[in-house]
Coordinates of C-alpha atoms and ligand atoms in Angstrom, one line a residue:
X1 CA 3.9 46.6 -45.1
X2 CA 4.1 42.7 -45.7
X3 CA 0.2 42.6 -46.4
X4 CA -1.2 40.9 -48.0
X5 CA 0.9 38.1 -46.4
X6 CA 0.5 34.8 -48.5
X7 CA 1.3 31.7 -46.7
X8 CA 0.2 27.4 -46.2
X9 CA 1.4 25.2 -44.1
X10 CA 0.3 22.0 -42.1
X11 CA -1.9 22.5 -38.7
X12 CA -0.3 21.7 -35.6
X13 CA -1.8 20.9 -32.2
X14 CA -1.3 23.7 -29.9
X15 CA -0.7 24.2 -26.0
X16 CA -4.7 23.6 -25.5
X17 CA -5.1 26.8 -24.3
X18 CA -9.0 25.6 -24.5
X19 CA -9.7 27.9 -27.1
X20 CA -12.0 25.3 -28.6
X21 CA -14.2 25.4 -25.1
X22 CA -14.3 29.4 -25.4
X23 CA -16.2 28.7 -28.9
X24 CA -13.1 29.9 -30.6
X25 CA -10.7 27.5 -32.2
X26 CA -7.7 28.7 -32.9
X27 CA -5.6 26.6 -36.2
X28 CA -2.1 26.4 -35.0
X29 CA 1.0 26.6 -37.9
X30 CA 4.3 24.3 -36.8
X31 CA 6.9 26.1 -35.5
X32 CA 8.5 26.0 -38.7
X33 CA 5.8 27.8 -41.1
X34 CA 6.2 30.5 -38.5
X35 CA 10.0 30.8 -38.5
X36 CA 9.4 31.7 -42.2
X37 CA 7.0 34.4 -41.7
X38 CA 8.7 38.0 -41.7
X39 CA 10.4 38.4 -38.7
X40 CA 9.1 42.1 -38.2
X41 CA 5.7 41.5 -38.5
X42 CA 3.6 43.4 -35.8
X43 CA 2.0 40.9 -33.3
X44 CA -1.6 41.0 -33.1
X45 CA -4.7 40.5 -34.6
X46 CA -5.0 40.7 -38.5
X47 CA -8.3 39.1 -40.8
X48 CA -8.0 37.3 -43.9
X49 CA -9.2 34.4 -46.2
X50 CA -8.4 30.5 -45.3
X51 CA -8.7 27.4 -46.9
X52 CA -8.6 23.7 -45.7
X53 CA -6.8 21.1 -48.1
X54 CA -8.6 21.8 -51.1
X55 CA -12.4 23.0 -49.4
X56 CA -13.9 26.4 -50.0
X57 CA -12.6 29.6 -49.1
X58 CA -13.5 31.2 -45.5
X59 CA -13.0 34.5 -43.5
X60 CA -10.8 34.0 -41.0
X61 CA -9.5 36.1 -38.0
X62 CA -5.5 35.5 -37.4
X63 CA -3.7 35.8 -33.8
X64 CA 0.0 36.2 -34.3
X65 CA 1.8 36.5 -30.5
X66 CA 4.3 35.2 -28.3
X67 CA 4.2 31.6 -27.7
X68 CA 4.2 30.6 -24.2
X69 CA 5.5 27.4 -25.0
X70 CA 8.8 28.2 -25.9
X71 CA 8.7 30.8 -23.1
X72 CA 7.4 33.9 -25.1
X73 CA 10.9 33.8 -27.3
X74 CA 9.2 32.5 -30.6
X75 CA 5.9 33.8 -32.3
X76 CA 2.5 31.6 -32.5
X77 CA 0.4 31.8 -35.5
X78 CA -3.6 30.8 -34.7
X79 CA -5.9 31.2 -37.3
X80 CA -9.5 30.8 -36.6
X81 CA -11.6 30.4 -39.1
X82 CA -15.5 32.0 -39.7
X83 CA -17.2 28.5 -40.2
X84 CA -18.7 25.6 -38.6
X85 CA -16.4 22.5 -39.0
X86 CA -18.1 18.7 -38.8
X87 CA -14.2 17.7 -37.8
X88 CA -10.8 18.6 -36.7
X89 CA -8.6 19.1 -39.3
X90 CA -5.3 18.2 -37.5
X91 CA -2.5 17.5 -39.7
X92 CA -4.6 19.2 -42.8
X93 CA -2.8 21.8 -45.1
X94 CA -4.1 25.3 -44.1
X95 CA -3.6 28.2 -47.0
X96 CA -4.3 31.6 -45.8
X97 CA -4.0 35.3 -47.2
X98 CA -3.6 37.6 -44.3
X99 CA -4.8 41.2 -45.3
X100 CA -5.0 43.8 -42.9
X101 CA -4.9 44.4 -39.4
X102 CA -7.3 44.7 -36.3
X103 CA -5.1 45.5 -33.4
X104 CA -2.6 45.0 -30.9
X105 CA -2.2 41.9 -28.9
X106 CA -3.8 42.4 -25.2
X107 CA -4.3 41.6 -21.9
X108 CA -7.8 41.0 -20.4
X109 CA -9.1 41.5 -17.1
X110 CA -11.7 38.5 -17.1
X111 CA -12.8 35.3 -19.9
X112 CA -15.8 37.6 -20.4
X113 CA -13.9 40.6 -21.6
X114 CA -11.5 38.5 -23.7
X115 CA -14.3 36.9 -25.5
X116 CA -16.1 40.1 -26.6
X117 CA -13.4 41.7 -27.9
X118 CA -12.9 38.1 -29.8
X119 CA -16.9 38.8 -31.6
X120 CA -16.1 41.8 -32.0
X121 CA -12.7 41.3 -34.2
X122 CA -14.6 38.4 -36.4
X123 CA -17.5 41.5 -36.5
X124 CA -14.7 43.7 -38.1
X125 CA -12.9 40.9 -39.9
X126 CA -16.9 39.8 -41.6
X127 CA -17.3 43.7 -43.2
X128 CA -14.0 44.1 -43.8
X129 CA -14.0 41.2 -45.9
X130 CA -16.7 42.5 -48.0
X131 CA -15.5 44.8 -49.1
X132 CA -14.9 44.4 -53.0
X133 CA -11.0 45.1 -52.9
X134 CA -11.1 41.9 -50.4
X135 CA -13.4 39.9 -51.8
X136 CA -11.3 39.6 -54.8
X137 CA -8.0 37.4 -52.8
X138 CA -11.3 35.0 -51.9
X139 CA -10.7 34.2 -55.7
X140 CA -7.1 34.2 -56.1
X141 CA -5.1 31.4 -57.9
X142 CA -3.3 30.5 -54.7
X143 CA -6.3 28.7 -53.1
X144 CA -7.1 26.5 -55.8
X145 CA -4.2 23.9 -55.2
X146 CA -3.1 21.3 -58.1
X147 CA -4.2 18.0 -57.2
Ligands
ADP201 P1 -5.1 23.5 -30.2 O1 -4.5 24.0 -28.9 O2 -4.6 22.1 -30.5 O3 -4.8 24.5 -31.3 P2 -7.8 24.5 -30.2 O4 -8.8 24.5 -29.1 O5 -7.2 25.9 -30.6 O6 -6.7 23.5 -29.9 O7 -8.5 23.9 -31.5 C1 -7.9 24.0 -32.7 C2 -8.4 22.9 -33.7 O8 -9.8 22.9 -33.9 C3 -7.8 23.1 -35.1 O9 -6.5 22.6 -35.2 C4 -8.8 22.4 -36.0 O10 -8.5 21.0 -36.2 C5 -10.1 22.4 -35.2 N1 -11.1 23.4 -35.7 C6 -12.5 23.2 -35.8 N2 -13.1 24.2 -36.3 C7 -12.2 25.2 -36.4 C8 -12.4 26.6 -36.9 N3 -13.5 27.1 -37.3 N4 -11.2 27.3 -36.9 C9 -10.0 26.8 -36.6 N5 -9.9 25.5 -36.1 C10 -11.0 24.7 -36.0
MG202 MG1 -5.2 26.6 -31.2

């Protein structure tokens, strides 16, 4: 209902959860971006387009859950992003479009099991997004920042 979801805000670092060691970073919003997203927003995966500062537009896979950190009473919002970074991008401005969703969040038995159903969300996110009806938001004003 709020998709697609248009929002940018500065990356954060999050409760190294190791997500970067599972192959899987995961872009982290400040708590405040997040207070601003809709407050009935279903928790769980979604897919979308991302852009860093001003670089070129990616598919991206989106968590939204409970954040352990403030014990599970405020939403996280972890967007990893279908590329191969040379660096980090603490601190950077991260634009994303979120348009459509993938599933509920879940609980896995084992790494193994929580890391296949990871491929196999970026699989769906990757032909979902190219689909023409998506591809077009790749090319929308709102990633193309004034300098
Ligand atoms: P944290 O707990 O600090 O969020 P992560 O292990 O989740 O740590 O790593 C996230 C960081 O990795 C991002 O803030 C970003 O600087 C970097 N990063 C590198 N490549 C990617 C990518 N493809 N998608 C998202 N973040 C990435
Ligand atoms: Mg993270």
């Amino acid at each position: 209902r709020h998709l697609p979801y248009f929002c940018r805000g500065e990356v954060v670092r999050g409760f190294g959860r190791g997500s970067k060691e599972l192959g899987i970073p995961t872009a982290n919003f400040s708590e405040q971006v997040v207070e601003s997203f809709p407050s009935d927003i279903s928790t769980g995966i979604y897919y979308g387009w991302a852009c860093v500062g001003n670089g070129d537009v990616h598919k991206m896979v989106l968590s939204i859950g409970w954040n352990p950190y403030y014990k599970n009473v405020k939403k996280s919002v972890e967007t990893h992003i279908i590329h191969t970074f040379k660096e980090d991008f603490y601190g950077e401005i991260l634009s994303i479009v979120i348009i459509g969703y993938i599933r509920p969040e879940k609980n896995f038995d084992s790494l193994d099991a929580l890391i296949s159903a990871i491929q196999d969300d970026i699989g769906e996110a990757n032909r979902k997004l190219d689909l023409p009806e998506h591809l077009k938001l790749k090319e929308d004003n709102f990633f193309h920042m004034p300098e």
